PDB file of C-alpha atoms in Angstrom:
ATOM      1  CA  MET A 755      13.175  -3.329 -15.043  1.00  0.00           C
ATOM      2  CA  THR A 756      11.896  -6.835 -15.206  1.00  0.00           C
ATOM      3  CA  GLU A 757      10.707  -8.705 -12.037  1.00  0.00           C
ATOM      4  CA  VAL A 758      13.480 -11.188 -12.556  1.00  0.00           C
ATOM      5  CA  LEU A 759      16.145  -8.497 -12.273  1.00  0.00           C
ATOM      6  CA  LYS A 760      14.407  -6.877  -9.338  1.00  0.00           C
ATOM      7  CA  SER A 761      14.561 -10.204  -7.601  1.00  0.00           C
ATOM      8  CA  ARG A 762      18.177 -10.809  -8.388  1.00  0.00           C
ATOM      9  CA  LEU A 763      18.865  -7.381  -6.944  1.00  0.00           C
ATOM     10  CA  VAL A 764      17.134  -8.281  -3.766  1.00  0.00           C
ATOM     11  CA  ARG A 765      18.941 -11.579  -3.593  1.00  0.00           C
ATOM     12  CA  TYR A 766      22.211  -9.658  -4.074  1.00  0.00           C
ATOM     13  CA  ILE A 767      21.396  -7.277  -1.271  1.00  0.00           C
ATOM     14  CA  THR A 768      20.310 -10.128   1.152  1.00  0.00           C
ATOM     15  CA  ALA A 769      23.501 -11.939   0.256  1.00  0.00           C
ATOM     16  CA  ASN A 770      25.729  -8.997   1.183  1.00  0.00           C
ATOM     17  CA  VAL A 771      23.708  -7.589   4.094  1.00  0.00           C
ATOM     18  CA  ASP A 772      22.794  -9.456   7.161  1.00  0.00           C
ATOM     19  CA  ARG A 773      19.047  -9.430   8.105  1.00  0.00           C
ATOM     20  CA  SER A 774      19.774  -8.235  11.591  1.00  0.00           C
ATOM     21  CA  LEU A 775      21.236  -4.949  10.115  1.00  0.00           C
ATOM     22  CA  PHE A 776      17.958  -4.170   8.537  1.00  0.00           C
ATOM     23  CA  LEU A 777      16.005  -5.111  11.555  1.00  0.00           C
ATOM     24  CA  SER A 778      18.158  -2.935  13.677  1.00  0.00           C
ATOM     25  CA  MET A 779      17.969  -0.079  11.165  1.00  0.00           C
ATOM     26  CA  GLU A 780      14.089  -0.179  11.183  1.00  0.00           C
ATOM     27  CA  ASP A 781      13.953  -0.327  14.933  1.00  0.00           C
ATOM     28  CA  ALA A 782      16.388   2.614  15.349  1.00  0.00           C
ATOM     29  CA  ILE A 783      14.450   4.675  13.021  1.00  0.00           C
ATOM     30  CA  ARG A 784      11.006   4.132  14.287  1.00  0.00           C
ATOM     31  CA  THR A 785      12.109   4.758  17.894  1.00  0.00           C
ATOM     32  CA  ALA A 786      14.013   7.814  16.970  1.00  0.00           C
ATOM     33  CA  TYR A 787      11.019   9.035  14.864  1.00  0.00           C
ATOM     34  CA  ALA A 788       8.620   8.606  17.968  1.00  0.00           C
ATOM     35  CA  LYS A 789      11.062  10.145  20.192  1.00  0.00           C
ATOM     36  CA  ALA A 790      11.374  13.286  17.946  1.00  0.00           C
ATOM     37  CA  HIS A 791       7.583  13.581  17.999  1.00  0.00           C
ATOM     38  CA  ALA A 792       7.252  13.302  21.624  1.00  0.00           C
ATOM     39  CA  ARG A 793      10.097  15.782  22.312  1.00  0.00           C
ATOM     40  CA  ALA A 794       8.733  18.342  19.908  1.00  0.00           C
ATOM     41  CA  LEU A 795       5.276  18.367  21.661  1.00  0.00           C
ATOM     42  CA  GLU A 796       6.869  18.563  25.041  1.00  0.00           C
ATOM     43  CA  ASP A 797       9.043  21.351  24.290  1.00  0.00           C
ATOM     44  CA  PHE A 798       6.885  23.500  21.954  1.00  0.00           C
ATOM     45  CA  LYS A 799       3.474  23.954  23.704  1.00  0.00           C
ATOM     46  CA  ASN A 800       2.605  27.549  22.424  1.00  0.00           C
ATOM     47  CA  THR A 801       3.997  27.367  18.923  1.00  0.00           C
ATOM     48  CA  SER A 802       3.909  24.971  15.949  1.00  0.00           C
ATOM     49  CA  PRO A 803       6.176  21.789  16.730  1.00  0.00           C
ATOM     50  CA  ALA A 804       6.266  21.070  12.860  1.00  0.00           C
ATOM     51  CA  ARG A 805       9.660  22.569  12.067  1.00  0.00           C
ATOM     52  CA  PRO A 806      11.595  21.571  15.200  1.00  0.00           C
ATOM     53  CA  ARG A 807       9.967  18.063  14.910  1.00  0.00           C
ATOM     54  CA  SER A 808      11.487  17.775  11.419  1.00  0.00           C
ATOM     55  CA  GLN A 809      14.912  18.841  12.404  1.00  0.00           C
ATOM     56  CA  LEU A 810      14.743  16.517  15.638  1.00  0.00           C
ATOM     57  CA  ARG A 811      13.878  13.486  13.283  1.00  0.00           C
ATOM     58  CA  ARG A 812      16.751  14.043  11.087  1.00  0.00           C
ATOM     59  CA  TYR A 813      19.320  14.479  13.953  1.00  0.00           C
ATOM     60  CA  MET A 814      17.897  11.805  16.278  1.00  0.00           C
ATOM     61  CA  ILE A 815      17.810   9.163  13.286  1.00  0.00           C
ATOM     62  CA  ASP A 816      21.360   9.833  12.437  1.00  0.00           C
ATOM     63  CA  ASP A 817      22.402   9.526  15.946  1.00  0.00           C
ATOM     64  CA  ALA A 818      20.479   6.328  16.645  1.00  0.00           C
ATOM     65  CA  LEU A 819      21.710   4.740  13.237  1.00  0.00           C
ATOM     66  CA  ALA A 820      25.287   5.488  14.127  1.00  0.00           C
ATOM     67  CA  GLY A 821      24.821   3.738  17.363  1.00  0.00           C
ATOM     68  CA  VAL A 822      22.767   0.621  16.532  1.00  0.00           C
ATOM     69  CA  LEU A 823      24.692  -0.083  13.524  1.00  0.00           C
ATOM     70  CA  ALA A 824      28.036  -0.206  15.156  1.00  0.00           C
ATOM     71  CA  GLU A 825      28.481  -3.997  14.202  1.00  0.00           C
ATOM     72  CA  GLY A 826      28.268  -2.838  10.512  1.00  0.00           C
ATOM     73  CA  SER A 827      31.239  -0.438  11.061  1.00  0.00           C
ATOM     74  CA  PRO A 828      29.146   2.803  10.238  1.00  0.00           C
ATOM     75  CA  SER A 829      31.062   6.024   9.200  1.00  0.00           C
ATOM     76  CA  VAL A 830      29.809   9.398  10.604  1.00  0.00           C
ATOM     77  CA  LEU A 831      30.840  11.706   7.687  1.00  0.00           C
ATOM     78  CA  ASP A 832      31.072  15.523   7.302  1.00  0.00           C
ATOM     79  CA  THR A 833      29.157  17.123   4.500  1.00  0.00           C
ATOM     80  CA  VAL A 834      30.805  19.463   2.030  1.00  0.00           C
ATOM     81  CA  PRO A 835      30.759  22.231   2.723  1.00  0.00           C
ATOM     82  CA  LYS A 836      31.206  21.081   6.401  1.00  0.00           C
ATOM     83  CA  GLY A 837      28.403  21.696   8.828  1.00  0.00           C
ATOM     84  CA  GLU A 838      26.316  18.830   8.786  1.00  0.00           C
ATOM     85  CA  GLN A 839      26.898  15.041   9.067  1.00  0.00           C
ATOM     86  CA  TYR A 840      25.556  11.868   7.515  1.00  0.00           C
ATOM     87  CA  VAL A 841      25.854   8.111   8.270  1.00  0.00           C
ATOM     88  CA  VAL A 842      26.920   5.383   5.907  1.00  0.00           C
ATOM     89  CA  VAL A 843      27.483   1.673   6.775  1.00  0.00           C
ATOM     90  CA  CYS A 844      29.273  -0.809   4.612  1.00  0.00           C
ATOM     91  CA  SER A 845      28.420  -4.452   4.477  1.00  0.00           C
ATOM     92  CA  GLY A 846      30.032  -6.693   1.867  1.00  0.00           C
ATOM     93  CA  ASN A 847      29.728  -5.098  -1.480  1.00  0.00           C
ATOM     94  CA  VAL A 848      26.920  -2.785  -0.297  1.00  0.00           C
ATOM     95  CA  THR A 849      27.257   0.690   1.075  1.00  0.00           C
ATOM     96  CA  LEU A 850      23.993   1.736   3.028  1.00  0.00           C
ATOM     97  CA  SER A 851      22.709   5.266   3.825  1.00  0.00           C
ATOM     98  CA  HIS A 852      19.353   6.955   4.668  1.00  0.00           C
ATOM     99  CA  VAL A 853      17.523   9.948   3.406  1.00  0.00           C
ATOM    100  CA  GLU A 854      14.016  11.452   4.867  1.00  0.00           C
ATOM    101  CA  LEU A 855      11.501  12.483   2.176  1.00  0.00           C
ATOM    102  CA  HIS A 856       7.818  13.542   1.758  1.00  0.00           C
ATOM    103  CA  GLU A 857       5.774  11.296  -0.400  1.00  0.00           C
ATOM    104  CA  ASN A 858       6.295  12.064  -4.150  1.00  0.00           C
ATOM    105  CA  THR A 859       9.373  14.229  -3.727  1.00  0.00           C
ATOM    106  CA  TRP A 860      12.908  13.466  -4.624  1.00  0.00           C
ATOM    107  CA  ALA A 861      16.145  13.983  -2.457  1.00  0.00           C
ATOM    108  CA  ARG A 862      17.466  17.715  -2.761  1.00  0.00           C
ATOM    109  CA  PRO A 863      20.849  17.918  -4.555  1.00  0.00           C
ATOM    110  CA  ALA A 864      23.661  17.703  -1.994  1.00  0.00           C
ATOM    111  CA  LYS A 865      27.312  16.876  -2.655  1.00  0.00           C
ATOM    112  CA  HIS A 866      27.377  13.970  -0.247  1.00  0.00           C
ATOM    113  CA  ARG A 867      24.329  12.329  -1.901  1.00  0.00           C
ATOM    114  CA  ILE A 868      25.619  12.811  -5.382  1.00  0.00           C
ATOM    115  CA  LEU A 869      29.033  11.238  -4.224  1.00  0.00           C
ATOM    116  CA  LEU A 870      27.196   8.257  -2.787  1.00  0.00           C
ATOM    117  CA  ALA A 871      24.988   7.714  -5.805  1.00  0.00           C
ATOM    118  CA  LYS A 872      27.904   7.696  -8.100  1.00  0.00           C
ATOM    119  CA  LYS A 873      28.454   4.208  -6.766  1.00  0.00           C
ATOM    120  CA  ASN A 874      25.529   3.144  -8.993  1.00  0.00           C
ATOM    121  CA  ALA A 875      26.842   4.951 -11.903  1.00  0.00           C
ATOM    122  CA  ILE A 876      28.222   1.469 -12.982  1.00  0.00           C
ATOM    123  CA  LEU A 877      24.493   0.953 -13.841  1.00  0.00           C
ATOM    124  CA  GLU A 878      24.081   3.638 -16.094  1.00  0.00           C
ATOM    125  CA  PRO A 879      25.869   4.902 -19.252  1.00  0.00           C
ATOM    126  CA  VAL A 880      28.275   7.778 -19.110  1.00  0.00           C
ATOM    127  CA  ASN A 881      28.676   9.913 -22.047  1.00  0.00           C
ATOM    128  CA  LEU A 882      32.286  10.941 -22.148  1.00  0.00           C
ATOM    129  CA  ASP A 883      31.511  14.079 -24.200  1.00  0.00           C
ATOM    130  CA  LEU A 884      30.111  15.725 -21.074  1.00  0.00           C
ATOM    131  CA  PHE A 885      33.414  15.628 -19.309  1.00  0.00           C
ATOM    132  CA  LYS A 886      36.487  17.887 -20.146  1.00  0.00           C
ATOM    133  CA  GLU A 887      38.566  15.250 -18.363  1.00  0.00           C
ATOM    134  CA  PRO A 888      37.921  11.557 -17.981  1.00  0.00           C
ATOM    135  CA  PRO A 889      35.649  10.870 -15.056  1.00  0.00           C
ATOM    136  CA  PRO A 890      37.333   9.599 -11.829  1.00  0.00           C
ATOM    137  CA  LYS A 891      37.416   5.843 -11.150  1.00  0.00           C
ATOM    138  CA  LEU A 892      34.063   4.738  -9.541  1.00  0.00           C
ATOM    139  CA  ASP A 893      33.687   2.834  -6.456  1.00  0.00           C
ATOM    140  CA  ASP A 894      32.453  -0.531  -7.806  1.00  0.00           C
ATOM    141  CA  SER A 895      29.867  -1.301  -5.125  1.00  0.00           C
ATOM    142  CA  LEU A 896      26.215  -0.768  -4.854  1.00  0.00           C
ATOM    143  CA  HIS A 897      24.529   2.043  -2.882  1.00  0.00           C
ATOM    144  CA  VAL A 898      21.372   0.998  -1.065  1.00  0.00           C
ATOM    145  CA  VAL A 899      19.356   3.967   0.553  1.00  0.00           C
ATOM    146  CA  ALA A 900      16.708   3.482   3.310  1.00  0.00           C
ATOM    147  CA  VAL A 901      14.120   6.020   2.199  1.00  0.00           C
ATOM    148  CA  VAL A 902      12.033   7.330   5.322  1.00  0.00           C
ATOM    149  CA  LEU A 903       8.767   8.772   4.177  1.00  0.00           C
ATOM    150  CA  HIS A 904       7.279  11.411   6.229  1.00  0.00           C
ATOM    151  CA  PRO A 905       3.423  11.489   6.947  1.00  0.00           C
ATOM    152  CA  HIS A 906       1.512  14.697   5.345  1.00  0.00           C
ATOM    153  CA  PRO A 907       2.454  17.660   7.486  1.00  0.00           C
ATOM    154  CA  ARG A 908      -1.291  18.000   8.493  1.00  0.00           C
ATOM    155  CA  ALA A 909      -1.804  14.439   9.194  1.00  0.00           C
ATOM    156  CA  LYS A 910      -2.758  13.579  12.842  1.00  0.00           C
ATOM    157  CA  ALA A 911      -0.441  10.627  13.140  1.00  0.00           C
ATOM    158  CA  GLN A 912       3.218  12.120  13.320  1.00  0.00           C
ATOM    159  CA  ALA A 913       4.835   9.636  15.763  1.00  0.00           C
ATOM    160  CA  GLU A 914       5.853   7.131  13.012  1.00  0.00           C
ATOM    161  CA  PRO A 915       6.962   7.396   9.297  1.00  0.00           C
ATOM    162  CA  SER A 916       4.229   6.654   6.712  1.00  0.00           C
ATOM    163  CA  GLU A 917       6.593   4.010   5.097  1.00  0.00           C
ATOM    164  CA  LEU A 918      10.224   2.856   5.285  1.00  0.00           C
ATOM    165  CA  LEU A 919      11.386   1.973   1.730  1.00  0.00           C
ATOM    166  CA  ILE A 920      14.682   0.278   0.770  1.00  0.00           C
ATOM    167  CA  THR A 921      15.924   1.755  -2.500  1.00  0.00           C
ATOM    168  CA  VAL A 922      18.617   1.616  -5.179  1.00  0.00           C
ATOM    169  CA  PRO A 923      18.637   5.307  -6.509  1.00  0.00           C
ATOM    170  CA  TYR A 924      19.789   6.404  -9.972  1.00  0.00           C
ATOM    171  CA  THR A 925      22.922   8.697  -9.767  1.00  0.00           C
ATOM    172  CA  ASN A 926      20.946  11.614 -10.445  1.00  0.00           C
ATOM    173  CA  TRP A 927      18.238  10.550  -7.884  1.00  0.00           C
ATOM    174  CA  ALA A 928      15.460  10.959 -10.460  1.00  0.00           C
ATOM    175  CA  GLY A 929      14.179   7.348  -9.931  1.00  0.00           C
ATOM    176  CA  TYR A 930      15.079   4.124  -8.347  1.00  0.00           C
ATOM    177  CA  HIS A 931      16.481   0.782  -9.907  1.00  0.00           C
ATOM    178  CA  LEU A 932      14.811  -0.781  -6.814  1.00  0.00           C
ATOM    179  CA  ASP A 933      12.095   0.603  -4.380  1.00  0.00           C
ATOM    180  CA  ILE A 934      10.414  -1.742  -1.983  1.00  0.00           C
ATOM    181  CA  PRO A 935       9.090  -1.630   1.612  1.00  0.00           C
ATOM    182  CA  ILE A 936      11.666  -2.808   4.221  1.00  0.00           C
ATOM    183  CA  ARG A 937       9.111  -5.472   5.303  1.00  0.00           C
ATOM    184  CA  GLU A 938       9.151  -6.985   1.718  1.00  0.00           C
ATOM    185  CA  LEU A 939      12.944  -7.156   1.823  1.00  0.00           C
ATOM    186  CA  LEU A 940      13.052  -8.667   5.237  1.00  0.00           C
ATOM    187  CA  GLN A 941      10.562 -11.452   4.029  1.00  0.00           C
ATOM    188  CA  ALA A 942      13.031 -12.269   1.171  1.00  0.00           C
ATOM    189  CA  TYR A 943      15.527 -13.399   3.945  1.00  0.00           C
ATOM    190  CA  GLU A 944      12.909 -16.076   4.718  1.00  0.00           C
ATOM    191  CA  THR A 945      12.960 -17.683   1.219  1.00  0.00           C
ATOM    192  CA  GLU A 946      15.619 -20.170   0.848  1.00  0.00           C
ATOM    193  CA  HIS A 947      17.286 -20.464  -2.741  1.00  0.00           C
ATOM    194  CA  GLU A 948      19.632 -23.047  -4.111  1.00  0.00           C
ATOM    195  CA  PRO A 949      23.072 -21.715  -4.222  1.00  0.00           C
ATOM    196  CA  ALA A 950      23.254 -22.398  -7.904  1.00  0.00           C
ATOM    197  CA  LEU A 951      20.193 -20.260  -8.494  1.00  0.00           C
ATOM    198  CA  ILE A 952      21.429 -17.209  -6.591  1.00  0.00           C
ATOM    199  CA  ASP A 953      23.588 -15.128  -8.916  1.00  0.00           C
ATOM    200  CA  GLU A 954      25.652 -13.202  -6.472  1.00  0.00           C
ATOM    201  CA  ALA A 955      28.351 -12.195  -9.098  1.00  0.00           C
ATOM    202  CA  TRP A 956      28.273  -8.316  -9.111  1.00  0.00           C
ATOM    203  CA  PRO A 957      29.724  -7.779 -12.516  1.00  0.00           C
ATOM    204  CA  THR A 958      27.037 -10.095 -14.024  1.00  0.00           C
ATOM    205  CA  LEU A 959      24.154  -8.395 -12.215  1.00  0.00           C
ATOM    206  CA  ARG A 960      25.449  -4.842 -12.901  1.00  0.00           C
ATOM    207  CA  ASP A 961      25.764  -5.483 -16.653  1.00  0.00           C
ATOM    208  CA  ASP A 962      22.333  -7.021 -16.740  1.00  0.00           C
ATOM    209  CA  LEU A 963      20.947  -4.130 -14.903  1.00  0.00           C
ATOM    210  CA  GLN A 964      22.730  -1.640 -17.256  1.00  0.00           C
ATOM    211  CA  LYS A 965      21.149  -3.485 -20.353  1.00  0.00           C
ATOM    212  CA  VAL A 966      17.498  -3.109 -18.998  1.00  0.00           C
ATOM    213  CA  GLU A 967      17.956   0.427 -17.642  1.00  0.00           C
ATOM    214  CA  ASN A 968      19.501   1.516 -20.947  1.00  0.00           C
ATOM    215  CA  PRO A 969      18.141  -0.654 -23.777  1.00  0.00           C
ATOM    216  CA  ASN A 970      19.322   1.691 -26.355  1.00  0.00           C
ATOM    217  CA  GLU A 971      22.931   1.716 -25.181  1.00  0.00           C
ATOM    218  CA  GLN A 972      25.193  -0.591 -27.185  1.00  0.00           C
ATOM    219  CA  LYS A 973      28.745  -1.368 -25.791  1.00  0.00           C
ATOM    220  CA  SER A 974      31.534  -0.548 -28.323  1.00  0.00           C
ATOM    221  CA  GLY A 975      33.692  -3.438 -28.778  1.00  0.00           C
TER     222      GLY A 975
END
């Protein structure tokens, strides 16, 4: 993807999501992360705190995001099969969620992640031969994921994530259309653009992204 299209994608996100939402998200994640570490050390003095710390991170981050993102109308949804929950928040034409990963790893397959990522299927070609029936109508909005990168398990510093990224994943989670640190996205809000230079039209941006990600795909007409 060209830098021009990356910039347009960033501008599209900043046009649809208020800066305060990302600030609240970053603060909630970092606070929950530190809290999970402190709680694990307090409760597990004789055995390794690594595994319970990992679980605490996940649940505390979910709970914190569901609370501080109330202004963005968050939804706390049940996974399929039921047993876990995940949080999504909608702002404009953007659906925002989060996932926690170790560096150089990809999100594990999960029905709710696949369902959310299908929002970005509009950016990628669909081979209808793979379907016995026509695919369902896709939600025409952009799925943005905050990726919380964990420090190495043997690293001494475990009270904060190694990085917090804002991404736009492929539908199969095998890569990203966009992958930048949250601080870089927040800085983008400080840059003023002439309204005429900001292409906020989703169909145009969507089509241009699709062309670049899939240069060999030709639309039939």
